[in-house]
PDB file of C-alpha atoms and ligand atoms in Angstrom:
ATOM      1  CA  MET U 297      95.564  80.512 116.472  1.00 93.00           C
ATOM      2  CA  GLU U 298      92.801  82.393 114.387  1.00 95.00           C
ATOM      3  CA  LEU U 299      92.746  80.262 110.792  1.00 97.00           C
ATOM      4  CA  ASN U 300      91.578  81.862 108.342  1.00 95.00           C
ATOM      5  CA  ASN U 301      94.238  83.142 105.768  1.00 95.00           C
ATOM      6  CA  CYS U 302      96.855  81.693 107.001  1.00 98.00           C
ATOM      7  CA  VAL U 303      99.360  79.269 105.180  1.00 98.00           C
ATOM      8  CA  ALA U 304      99.881  76.128 106.049  1.00 98.00           C
ATOM      9  CA  LEU U 305     103.008  73.084 104.255  1.00 99.00           C
ATOM     10  CA  VAL U 306     101.373  70.177 104.727  1.00 99.00           C
ATOM     11  CA  THR U 307     104.600  67.364 104.679  1.00 99.00           C
ATOM     12  CA  GLY U 308     103.167  63.254 103.379  1.00 98.00           C
ATOM     13  CA  GLY U 309      99.864  65.647 102.303  1.00 98.00           C
ATOM     14  CA  ALA U 310      99.341  63.083  99.110  1.00 98.00           C
ATOM     15  CA  HIS U 311      97.628  60.452 101.025  1.00 98.00           C
ATOM     16  CA  GLY U 312      96.515  59.496 104.631  1.00 98.00           C
ATOM     17  CA  ILE U 313      96.234  61.584 107.106  1.00 98.00           C
ATOM     18  CA  GLY U 314      97.943  64.213 105.376  1.00 98.00           C
ATOM     19  CA  ARG U 315      95.432  64.157 102.937  1.00 98.00           C
ATOM     20  CA  ALA U 316      92.525  64.734 105.691  1.00 98.00           C
ATOM     21  CA  LEU U 317      94.431  67.408 106.515  1.00 98.00           C
ATOM     22  CA  CYS U 318      94.527  69.135 103.807  1.00 98.00           C
ATOM     23  CA  ARG U 319      91.272  69.426 102.915  1.00 98.00           C
ATOM     24  CA  ALA U 320      89.781  70.230 106.690  1.00 98.00           C
ATOM     25  CA  LEU U 321      92.712  72.598 105.935  1.00 98.00           C
ATOM     26  CA  HIS U 322      91.189  74.715 103.493  1.00 98.00           C
ATOM     27  CA  MET U 323      87.640  74.030 104.756  1.00 98.00           C
ATOM     28  CA  GLU U 324      88.975  76.864 107.150  1.00 98.00           C
ATOM     29  CA  GLY U 325      90.521  78.938 104.695  1.00 98.00           C
ATOM     30  CA  VAL U 326      93.932  78.231 105.004  1.00 98.00           C
ATOM     31  CA  ARG U 327      96.529  78.400 101.976  1.00 98.00           C
ATOM     32  CA  LEU U 328      97.691  75.102 101.319  1.00 98.00           C
ATOM     33  CA  ALA U 329     101.202  73.938 100.433  1.00 98.00           C
ATOM     34  CA  VAL U 330     100.712  70.053  99.826  1.00 99.00           C
ATOM     35  CA  ALA U 331     103.983  68.261 100.149  1.00 98.00           C
ATOM     36  CA  ASP U 332     105.169  65.064  99.395  1.00 98.00           C
ATOM     37  CA  LEU U 333     107.557  62.576  97.602  1.00 98.00           C
ATOM     38  CA  ASP U 334     104.887  61.399  96.289  1.00 98.00           C
ATOM     39  CA  ILE U 335     104.223  64.630  93.276  1.00 98.00           C
ATOM     40  CA  GLU U 336     100.832  63.028  91.530  1.00 98.00           C
ATOM     41  CA  CYS U 337      99.024  62.899  94.419  1.00 98.00           C
ATOM     42  CA  ALA U 338     100.128  65.878  96.031  1.00 98.00           C
ATOM     43  CA  GLU U 339      99.369  67.311  92.495  1.00 98.00           C
ATOM     44  CA  LYS U 340      95.032  65.749  93.034  1.00 98.00           C
ATOM     45  CA  VAL U 341      95.157  66.848  96.550  1.00 98.00           C
ATOM     46  CA  ALA U 342      96.641  69.973  96.096  1.00 98.00           C
ATOM     47  CA  SER U 343      94.104  70.687  92.674  1.00 98.00           C
ATOM     48  CA  GLU U 344      90.721  69.564  95.046  1.00 98.00           C
ATOM     49  CA  VAL U 345      92.070  72.119  98.087  1.00 98.00           C
ATOM     50  CA  ASN U 346      93.276  74.896  95.809  1.00 98.00           C
ATOM     51  CA  GLY U 347      96.561  74.951  97.272  1.00 98.00           C
ATOM     52  CA  LEU U 348     100.888  74.548  95.259  1.00 98.00           C
ATOM     53  CA  ALA U 349     101.983  70.652  95.328  1.00 98.00           C
ATOM     54  CA  VAL U 350     105.622  70.324  95.816  1.00 98.00           C
ATOM     55  CA  ARG U 351     107.626  67.538  95.192  1.00 98.00           C
ATOM     56  CA  LEU U 352     109.468  67.354  98.271  1.00 98.00           C
ATOM     57  CA  ASP U 353     111.767  64.612 100.508  1.00 98.00           C
ATOM     58  CA  VAL U 354     111.483  65.493 103.825  1.00 98.00           C
ATOM     59  CA  SER U 355     114.747  63.344 104.628  1.00 98.00           C
ATOM     60  CA  GLN U 356     116.812  65.785 102.498  1.00 98.00           C
ATOM     61  CA  GLN U 357     117.490  69.001 104.930  1.00 98.00           C
ATOM     62  CA  GLN U 358     118.239  71.062 101.472  1.00 98.00           C
ATOM     63  CA  GLU U 359     114.670  69.709 100.008  1.00 98.00           C
ATOM     64  CA  ILE U 360     112.669  71.261 103.279  1.00 98.00           C
ATOM     65  CA  ILE U 361     114.542  74.849 102.985  1.00 98.00           C
ATOM     66  CA  ALA U 362     114.371  75.067  98.951  1.00 98.00           C
ATOM     67  CA  ALA U 363     110.955  74.009 100.026  1.00 98.00           C
ATOM     68  CA  VAL U 364     110.407  76.540 102.797  1.00 98.00           C
ATOM     69  CA  GLU U 365     112.094  79.399 100.323  1.00 98.00           C
ATOM     70  CA  HIS U 366     109.817  77.697  97.171  1.00 98.00           C
ATOM     71  CA  VAL U 367     106.378  78.424  99.117  1.00 98.00           C
ATOM     72  CA  GLU U 368     107.268  81.614 100.954  1.00 98.00           C
ATOM     73  CA  ALA U 369     107.939  82.716  97.411  1.00 98.00           C
ATOM     74  CA  GLU U 370     104.637  81.311  95.938  1.00 98.00           C
ATOM     75  CA  LEU U 371     101.888  81.429  98.852  1.00 98.00           C
ATOM     76  CA  GLY U 372     103.528  84.482 101.499  1.00 98.00           C
ATOM     77  CA  PRO U 373     105.103  83.646 104.861  1.00 98.00           C
ATOM     78  CA  ILE U 374     104.020  80.631 105.898  1.00 98.00           C
ATOM     79  CA  ASP U 375     102.053  80.000 109.748  1.00 98.00           C
ATOM     80  CA  ILE U 376     102.034  77.076 109.948  1.00 98.00           C
ATOM     81  CA  PHE U 377     104.257  74.271 109.477  1.00 99.00           C
ATOM     82  CA  ILE U 378     103.287  70.652 109.919  1.00 99.00           C
ATOM     83  CA  SER U 379     105.451  67.839 109.966  1.00 99.00           C
ATOM     84  CA  ASN U 380     102.465  64.690 109.488  1.00 98.00           C
ATOM     85  CA  ALA U 381     105.289  62.493 106.527  1.00 98.00           C
ATOM     86  CA  GLY U 382     106.174  58.755 108.330  1.00 98.00           C
ATOM     87  CA  VAL U 383     107.448  55.417 107.590  1.00 98.00           C
ATOM     88  CA  ALA U 384     106.838  52.066 108.990  1.00 98.00           C
ATOM     89  CA  PHE U 385     108.390  48.365 108.092  1.00 97.00           C
ATOM     90  CA  GLY U 386     107.843  45.840 110.875  1.00 96.00           C
ATOM     91  CA  ASP U 387     110.495  44.514 112.488  1.00 96.00           C
ATOM     92  CA  GLY U 388     112.851  42.215 110.903  1.00 96.00           C
ATOM     93  CA  PRO U 389     112.775  37.557 111.130  1.00 94.00           C
ATOM     94  CA  ASP U 390     114.375  37.799 113.946  1.00 94.00           C
ATOM     95  CA  GLY U 391     112.346  40.496 116.707  1.00 94.00           C
ATOM     96  CA  ALA U 392     113.038  43.811 117.563  1.00 95.00           C
ATOM     97  CA  ALA U 393     116.784  44.420 116.922  1.00 96.00           C
ATOM     98  CA  SER U 394     116.690  42.457 113.398  1.00 95.00           C
ATOM     99  CA  ALA U 395     115.475  45.209 110.770  1.00 97.00           C
ATOM    100  CA  PRO U 396     117.603  45.838 107.891  1.00 98.00           C
ATOM    101  CA  ASP U 397     119.504  48.683 108.897  1.00 98.00           C
ATOM    102  CA  GLU U 398     118.345  50.793 105.689  1.00 98.00           C
ATOM    103  CA  HIS U 399     114.872  50.770 107.659  1.00 98.00           C
ATOM    104  CA  TRP U 400     116.646  51.820 111.135  1.00 98.00           C
ATOM    105  CA  GLN U 401     117.732  54.954 109.004  1.00 98.00           C
ATOM    106  CA  ALA U 402     114.575  56.263 106.666  1.00 98.00           C
ATOM    107  CA  CYS U 403     112.832  55.727 109.898  1.00 98.00           C
ATOM    108  CA  LEU U 404     115.443  58.015 112.143  1.00 98.00           C
ATOM    109  CA  ASP U 405     115.315  60.345 108.969  1.00 98.00           C
ATOM    110  CA  ILE U 406     111.816  60.228 108.222  1.00 98.00           C
ATOM    111  CA  ASN U 407     110.333  60.413 111.444  1.00 98.00           C
ATOM    112  CA  LEU U 408     112.490  61.903 113.380  1.00 98.00           C
ATOM    113  CA  MET U 409     115.519  64.036 111.721  1.00 99.00           C
ATOM    114  CA  ALA U 410     112.304  65.471 109.142  1.00 99.00           C
ATOM    115  CA  HIS U 411     111.299  67.376 112.353  1.00 98.00           C
ATOM    116  CA  VAL U 412     114.544  68.672 113.080  1.00 99.00           C
ATOM    117  CA  TYR U 413     115.309  70.276 109.926  1.00 99.00           C
ATOM    118  CA  ALA U 414     111.865  71.869 109.687  1.00 98.00           C
ATOM    119  CA  ALA U 415     112.335  73.280 112.773  1.00 98.00           C
ATOM    120  CA  ARG U 416     115.958  74.473 111.599  1.00 98.00           C
ATOM    121  CA  ALA U 417     113.788  76.362 108.782  1.00 98.00           C
ATOM    122  CA  MET U 418     110.888  77.837 110.555  1.00 98.00           C
ATOM    123  CA  ILE U 419     112.712  78.627 113.226  1.00 98.00           C
ATOM    124  CA  PRO U 420     114.510  82.138 112.623  1.00 98.00           C
ATOM    125  CA  LEU U 421     112.188  83.248 110.753  1.00 98.00           C
ATOM    126  CA  MET U 422     108.699  82.305 112.338  1.00 98.00           C
ATOM    127  CA  LYS U 423     110.976  84.049 115.705  1.00 97.00           C
ATOM    128  CA  GLY U 424     111.482  87.263 113.191  1.00 97.00           C
ATOM    129  CA  ARG U 425     108.112  87.594 112.968  1.00 96.00           C
ATOM    130  CA  GLY U 426     106.832  87.339 115.923  1.00 95.00           C
ATOM    131  CA  GLY U 427     105.217  83.812 115.835  1.00 97.00           C
ATOM    132  CA  GLY U 428     104.171  80.420 114.253  1.00 98.00           C
ATOM    133  CA  CYS U 429     103.462  76.027 114.681  1.00 98.00           C
ATOM    134  CA  LEU U 430     105.311  73.637 114.123  1.00 98.00           C
ATOM    135  CA  VAL U 431     102.904  70.465 114.171  1.00 98.00           C
ATOM    136  CA  ASN U 432     104.780  67.503 114.448  1.00 98.00           C
ATOM    137  CA  VAL U 433     102.669  63.906 113.907  1.00 98.00           C
ATOM    138  CA  VAL U 434     104.262  61.270 115.257  1.00 98.00           C
ATOM    139  CA  SER U 435     102.492  58.404 116.474  1.00 98.00           C
ATOM    140  CA  ALA U 436     101.419  57.009 120.879  1.00 97.00           C
ATOM    141  CA  ALA U 437     104.128  54.951 119.469  1.00 97.00           C
ATOM    142  CA  GLY U 438     106.306  57.043 120.639  1.00 98.00           C
ATOM    143  CA  LEU U 439     104.646  58.138 124.484  1.00 98.00           C
ATOM    144  CA  LEU U 440     103.626  53.858 124.286  1.00 97.00           C
ATOM    145  CA  THR U 441     105.387  51.063 122.480  1.00 96.00           C
ATOM    146  CA  GLN U 442     103.944  49.465 118.672  1.00 95.00           C
ATOM    147  CA  VAL U 443     104.216  45.935 118.722  1.00 95.00           C
ATOM    148  CA  GLY U 444     106.494  44.289 116.185  1.00 95.00           C
ATOM    149  CA  GLU U 445     107.653  47.920 115.027  1.00 97.00           C
ATOM    150  CA  ALA U 446     111.001  48.490 117.106  1.00 98.00           C
ATOM    151  CA  ALA U 447     112.817  50.624 115.224  1.00 98.00           C
ATOM    152  CA  TYR U 448     109.282  53.168 114.087  1.00 98.00           C
ATOM    153  CA  THR U 449     108.497  53.322 118.090  1.00 98.00           C
ATOM    154  CA  ALA U 450     112.552  54.109 118.641  1.00 98.00           C
ATOM    155  CA  SER U 451     112.179  56.101 116.130  1.00 98.00           C
ATOM    156  CA  LYS U 452     108.371  58.412 117.250  1.00 98.00           C
ATOM    157  CA  HIS U 453     109.761  57.818 121.710  1.00 98.00           C
ATOM    158  CA  ALA U 454     113.169  60.345 119.783  1.00 99.00           C
ATOM    159  CA  ALA U 455     110.548  62.842 118.044  1.00 99.00           C
ATOM    160  CA  VAL U 456     108.663  62.539 121.219  1.00 98.00           C
ATOM    161  CA  GLY U 457     111.911  64.136 123.025  1.00 98.00           C
ATOM    162  CA  PHE U 458     112.442  66.169 120.532  1.00 99.00           C
ATOM    163  CA  ALA U 459     108.826  68.053 120.041  1.00 98.00           C
ATOM    164  CA  GLU U 460     108.727  68.471 124.045  1.00 98.00           C
ATOM    165  CA  SER U 461     112.592  70.491 123.732  1.00 98.00           C
ATOM    166  CA  LEU U 462     110.910  72.539 120.954  1.00 98.00           C
ATOM    167  CA  ALA U 463     107.627  73.646 123.153  1.00 98.00           C
ATOM    168  CA  ILE U 464     110.038  74.061 125.643  1.00 98.00           C
ATOM    169  CA  THR U 465     112.805  76.362 123.951  1.00 98.00           C
ATOM    170  CA  HIS U 466     110.553  78.227 122.400  1.00 97.00           C
ATOM    171  CA  GLY U 467     107.319  78.523 123.989  1.00 95.00           C
ATOM    172  CA  GLY U 468     109.181  82.480 125.163  1.00 94.00           C
ATOM    173  CA  ASP U 469     109.523  82.766 121.072  1.00 96.00           C
ATOM    174  CA  GLY U 470     105.650  82.500 119.869  1.00 96.00           C
ATOM    175  CA  ILE U 471     105.967  79.378 118.904  1.00 98.00           C
ATOM    176  CA  HIS U 472     103.279  77.097 119.531  1.00 98.00           C
ATOM    177  CA  VAL U 473     105.008  73.298 118.977  1.00 98.00           C
ATOM    178  CA  CYS U 474     101.458  70.671 118.278  1.00 98.00           C
ATOM    179  CA  LEU U 475     102.704  66.914 119.174  1.00 98.00           C
ATOM    180  CA  VAL U 476      99.674  64.736 118.299  1.00 98.00           C
ATOM    181  CA  CYS U 477      99.775  61.032 118.994  1.00 98.00           C
ATOM    182  CA  PRO U 478      97.017  58.833 117.873  1.00 97.00           C
ATOM    183  CA  GLN U 479      96.490  55.209 117.648  1.00 96.00           C
ATOM    184  CA  ALA U 480      95.206  53.127 114.551  1.00 95.00           C
ATOM    185  CA  VAL U 481      94.583  55.672 111.680  1.00 95.00           C
ATOM    186  CA  ALA U 482      92.510  54.124 108.342  1.00 94.00           C
ATOM    187  CA  THR U 483      95.467  54.879 106.087  1.00 96.00           C
ATOM    188  CA  ARG U 484      97.538  52.527 103.964  1.00 95.00           C
ATOM    189  CA  MET U 485     100.704  53.289 106.665  1.00 95.00           C
ATOM    190  CA  ILE U 486      98.048  49.884 107.901  1.00 92.00           C
ATOM    191  CA  GLY U 487      96.544  48.432 105.601  1.00 91.00           C
ATOM    192  CA  VAL U 488      94.208  50.074 104.507  1.00 92.00           C
ATOM    193  CA  ASP U 489      92.063  51.696 101.866  1.00 92.00           C
ATOM    194  CA  GLU U 490      92.458  55.617 102.198  1.00 91.00           C
ATOM    195  CA  ASP U 491      89.281  56.247  99.900  1.00 91.00           C
ATOM    196  CA  SER U 492      87.225  53.286 102.231  1.00 87.00           C
ATOM    197  CA  GLU U 493      84.570  54.271 104.508  1.00 85.00           C
ATOM    198  CA  VAL U 494      85.359  53.857 108.191  1.00 83.00           C
ATOM    199  CA  GLU U 495      83.330  54.109 111.005  1.00 84.00           C
ATOM    200  CA  ASP U 496      85.615  55.359 114.326  1.00 85.00           C
ATOM    201  CA  GLY U 497      86.298  53.560 116.619  1.00 79.00           C
ATOM    202  CA  SER U 498      85.782  50.020 114.665  1.00 77.00           C
ATOM    203  CA  ILE U 499      88.028  46.656 115.077  1.00 74.00           C
ATOM    204  CA  GLY U 500      89.123  44.368 112.676  1.00 68.00           C
ATOM    205  CA  PHE U 501      92.094  45.966 110.759  1.00 66.00           C
ATOM    206  CA  GLY U 502      94.820  43.827 112.652  1.00 63.00           C
ATOM    207  CA  GLY U 503      96.411  43.511 115.833  1.00 54.00           C
ATOM    208  CA  ASN U 504      97.180  47.808 117.118  1.00 65.00           C
ATOM    209  CA  ASP U 505      93.494  48.947 116.430  1.00 70.00           C
ATOM    210  CA  VAL U 506      92.449  47.411 119.877  1.00 78.00           C
ATOM    211  CA  ASP U 507      90.731  50.819 121.222  1.00 87.00           C
ATOM    212  CA  GLY U 508      89.550  51.089 117.337  1.00 90.00           C
ATOM    213  CA  ILE U 509      89.910  52.397 114.458  1.00 94.00           C
ATOM    214  CA  LEU U 510      89.591  56.348 113.648  1.00 95.00           C
ATOM    215  CA  SER U 511      89.265  57.546 110.058  1.00 95.00           C
ATOM    216  CA  THR U 512      91.894  60.194 109.025  1.00 97.00           C
ATOM    217  CA  GLU U 513      88.840  62.963 109.261  1.00 97.00           C
ATOM    218  CA  TYR U 514      88.083  62.944 112.670  1.00 97.00           C
ATOM    219  CA  VAL U 515      92.466  62.861 113.336  1.00 98.00           C
ATOM    220  CA  ALA U 516      92.822  66.090 111.101  1.00 98.00           C
ATOM    221  CA  ASP U 517      89.741  67.668 113.182  1.00 98.00           C
ATOM    222  CA  CYS U 518      91.668  66.496 116.362  1.00 98.00           C
ATOM    223  CA  ILE U 519      94.319  68.197 115.016  1.00 98.00           C
ATOM    224  CA  LEU U 520      92.426  71.694 113.691  1.00 98.00           C
ATOM    225  CA  ALA U 521      91.796  71.765 117.171  1.00 98.00           C
ATOM    226  CA  GLY U 522      94.294  71.548 118.716  1.00 98.00           C
ATOM    227  CA  ILE U 523      96.307  74.277 116.475  1.00 98.00           C
ATOM    228  CA  GLN U 524      93.443  76.765 117.262  1.00 98.00           C
ATOM    229  CA  GLU U 525      93.143  75.972 121.301  1.00 98.00           C
ATOM    230  CA  GLU U 526      96.802  76.355 121.115  1.00 98.00           C
ATOM    231  CA  ARG U 527      97.233  72.403 123.166  1.00 98.00           C
ATOM    232  CA  PHE U 528     100.960  70.752 122.903  1.00 98.00           C
ATOM    233  CA  LEU U 529      99.247  67.536 123.375  1.00 98.00           C
ATOM    234  CA  VAL U 530      96.642  65.844 120.924  1.00 98.00           C
ATOM    235  CA  LEU U 531      95.251  62.121 121.581  1.00 98.00           C
ATOM    236  CA  PRO U 532      93.028  61.111 119.364  1.00 97.00           C
ATOM    237  CA  HIS U 533      92.391  58.391 121.493  1.00 96.00           C
ATOM    238  CA  PRO U 534      92.390  58.953 125.079  1.00 96.00           C
ATOM    239  CA  GLN U 535      92.979  55.980 126.758  1.00 96.00           C
ATOM    240  CA  VAL U 536      96.616  56.849 125.384  1.00 97.00           C
ATOM    241  CA  SER U 537      96.650  59.313 128.061  1.00 97.00           C
ATOM    242  CA  THR U 538      95.135  55.960 130.853  1.00 97.00           C
ATOM    243  CA  TYR U 539      98.329  54.070 129.167  1.00 96.00           C
ATOM    244  CA  PHE U 540     100.880  56.258 129.477  1.00 98.00           C
ATOM    245  CA  GLN U 541     100.195  57.186 132.780  1.00 98.00           C
ATOM    246  CA  ARG U 542      99.685  53.373 133.617  1.00 97.00           C
ATOM    247  CA  LYS U 543     103.135  53.699 131.763  1.00 98.00           C
ATOM    248  CA  ALA U 544     105.055  56.321 134.592  1.00 98.00           C
ATOM    249  CA  ASP U 545     103.264  54.673 137.425  1.00 98.00           C
ATOM    250  CA  ASP U 546     104.699  51.327 137.428  1.00 98.00           C
ATOM    251  CA  HIS U 547     107.393  50.316 134.395  1.00 98.00           C
ATOM    252  CA  ASP U 548     108.131  46.797 134.958  1.00 98.00           C
ATOM    253  CA  ARG U 549     104.552  46.121 135.454  1.00 98.00           C
ATOM    254  CA  TRP U 550     103.457  48.310 131.997  1.00 97.00           C
ATOM    255  CA  ILE U 551     106.027  45.449 129.968  1.00 98.00           C
ATOM    256  CA  SER U 552     104.535  42.711 131.601  1.00 97.00           C
ATOM    257  CA  GLY U 553     101.679  43.730 130.522  1.00 96.00           C
ATOM    258  CA  MET U 554     102.908  44.664 126.875  1.00 96.00           C
ATOM    259  CA  ARG U 555     103.919  41.383 126.923  1.00 96.00           C
ATOM    260  CA  ARG U 556     100.720  39.541 127.652  1.00 95.00           C
ATOM    261  CA  PHE U 557      99.450  41.802 124.712  1.00 92.00           C
ATOM    262  CA  ARG U 558     102.004  41.198 122.333  1.00 93.00           C
ATOM    263  CA  ARG U 559     101.063  36.704 122.680  1.00 92.00           C
ATOM    264  CA  ARG U 560      97.319  37.563 122.559  1.00 89.00           C
ATOM    265  CA  ILE U 561      97.613  39.862 119.354  1.00 84.00           C
ATOM    266  CA  LYS U 562     100.573  37.348 117.805  1.00 80.00           C
ATOM    267  CA  GLY U 563      98.033  34.337 118.397  1.00 76.00           C
ATOM    268  CA  GLN U 564      95.572  36.678 115.961  1.00 62.00           C
ATOM    269  CA  THR U 565      98.343  37.380 113.201  1.00 54.00           C
ATOM    270  CA  ASN U 566     100.887  35.854 111.563  1.00 48.00           C
ATOM    271  CA  GLU U 567     102.520  39.010 110.238  1.00 45.00           C
ATOM    272  CA  LEU U 568     103.956  40.031 113.843  1.00 45.00           C
ATOM    273  CA  GLN U 569     107.548  38.938 115.101  1.00 41.00           C
TER     274      GLN U 569
HETATM  275  N1  NAD H 196      98.156  54.886 110.205  1.00 80.37           N
HETATM  276  C1  NAD H 196      98.123  55.158 111.360  1.00 80.37           C
HETATM  277  O1  NAD H 196      97.740  54.120 112.448  1.00 80.37           O
HETATM  278  C2  NAD H 196      99.066  56.173 112.357  1.00 80.37           C
HETATM  279  C3  NAD H 196      98.921  56.192 113.612  1.00 80.37           C
HETATM  280  C4  NAD H 196      99.919  56.881 114.548  1.00 80.37           C
HETATM  281  C5  NAD H 196     101.004  57.530 113.740  1.00 80.37           C
HETATM  282  N2  NAD H 196     100.752  58.146 112.098  1.00 80.37           N
HETATM  283  C6  NAD H 196     101.207  58.853 111.996  1.00 80.37           C
HETATM  284  O2  NAD H 196     100.789  59.856 111.035  1.00 80.37           O
HETATM  285  C7  NAD H 196     101.945  59.802 109.944  1.00 80.37           C
HETATM  286  C8  NAD H 196     101.193  60.274 108.355  1.00 80.37           C
HETATM  287  O3  NAD H 196     101.104  58.760 108.269  1.00 80.37           O
HETATM  288  P1  NAD H 196      99.407  58.205 107.466  1.00 80.37           P
HETATM  289  O4  NAD H 196      98.868  57.045 107.773  1.00 80.37           O
HETATM  290  O5  NAD H 196      98.494  59.189 107.068  1.00 80.37           O
HETATM  291  O6  NAD H 196     100.479  56.946 106.511  1.00 80.37           O
HETATM  292  P2  NAD H 196     100.537  57.273 104.744  1.00 80.37           P
HETATM  293  O7  NAD H 196     101.297  56.318 104.176  1.00 80.37           O
HETATM  294  O8  NAD H 196      99.063  57.477 104.322  1.00 80.37           O
HETATM  295  O9  NAD H 196     101.240  58.811 104.695  1.00 80.37           O
HETATM  296  C9  NAD H 196     102.520  59.155 104.956  1.00 80.37           C
HETATM  297  C10 NAD H 196     103.069  60.025 103.798  1.00 80.37           C
HETATM  298  O10 NAD H 196     103.839  60.439 103.676  1.00 80.37           O
HETATM  299  C11 NAD H 196     104.928  60.923 102.077  1.00 80.37           C
HETATM  300  N3  NAD H 196     106.249  60.254 102.640  1.00 80.37           N
HETATM  301  C12 NAD H 196     106.502  58.924 102.997  1.00 80.37           C
HETATM  302  N4  NAD H 196     108.137  59.264 103.180  1.00 80.37           N
HETATM  303  C13 NAD H 196     108.534  60.346 102.468  1.00 80.37           C
HETATM  304  C14 NAD H 196     109.740  61.337 102.681  1.00 80.37           C
HETATM  305  N5  NAD H 196     110.991  60.598 102.655  1.00 80.37           N
HETATM  306  N6  NAD H 196     109.517  63.019 101.889  1.00 80.37           N
HETATM  307  C15 NAD H 196     108.226  63.526 101.726  1.00 80.37           C
HETATM  308  N7  NAD H 196     106.795  62.537 102.354  1.00 80.37           N
HETATM  309  C16 NAD H 196     107.333  61.425 102.424  1.00 80.37           C
HETATM  310  C17 NAD H 196     104.119  59.375 101.312  1.00 80.37           C
HETATM  311  O11 NAD H 196     104.446  59.408 100.505  1.00 80.37           O
HETATM  312  C18 NAD H 196     102.605  59.804 101.997  1.00 80.37           C
HETATM  313  O12 NAD H 196     101.811  60.513 101.220  1.00 80.37           O
HETATM  314  C19 NAD H 196     102.612  59.711 109.856  1.00 80.37           C
HETATM  315  O13 NAD H 196     104.329  59.781 110.473  1.00 80.37           O
HETATM  316  C20 NAD H 196     102.345  58.456 110.966  1.00 80.37           C
HETATM  317  O14 NAD H 196     103.707  57.594 111.495  1.00 80.37           O
HETATM  318  C21 NAD H 196     100.265  57.029 111.862  1.00 80.37           C
END
């Protein structure tokens, strides 16, 4: 896909990976809508990338519909919709099932249903125009499992399944679906200052950065390449592919290995349940 002069809407564009995506897309000549709950920071990013700031709660279907209408009226047809906003809260004190219902619901609403609402709003429009691109920023947790994050992991697994269904059903309509599954990225989500300089591949930021943390800029470049090359799966940490194969080859052995991994990182931090 040729990016120059496209219109893109990025949810969660005010911070972290979304902010880096806005900056990288701007450099490629894309006209941007920076959509976020945090309108103050969305406005800062929008002014940097000469874009349009939109206040949006992605968990509300009506707000996604209204945002699409507003952005199309201001910038023209949306070619690329990037569902990037996401949340994680950690497990509750008694393990995998013990997080409060409101955390489970928020994970399901924001990490999964927002992708469904975006697809419902965009697919009829994109089909009518002969195509478009839906990017779903999910997580390696959706292919594997994030230790200490049961609700996040379950919602991200569901989001992987939904992206596969979208790609299978709508590939023939000219709609490119891009599924992004990173491990640790240097953002507030994992307790890293998003403005700090991070060397790609460095460790020491917490138990789940075992394969090295990546900068938001690096991850944004991987996503841009995935859009341009019209790939389905984007894995900024290439190791994820090997782990995914090992899991498929012998699921029981993989669970035993993950138990050992959990014990190891639990010894390093008291935060994990
Ligand atoms: N940081 C990581 O290690 C990592 C790894 C894998 C996947 N991811 C995924 O990448 C995506 C971006 O996360 P990030 O690391 O940049 O986190 P972040 O916390 O820096 O940014 C998330 C953004 O989403 C916005 N947001 C949250 N709830 C919203 C809502 N209801 N409506 C609109 N906006 C909302 C926040 O205001 C924020 O701007 C998420 O889907 C996350 O699950 C992150």
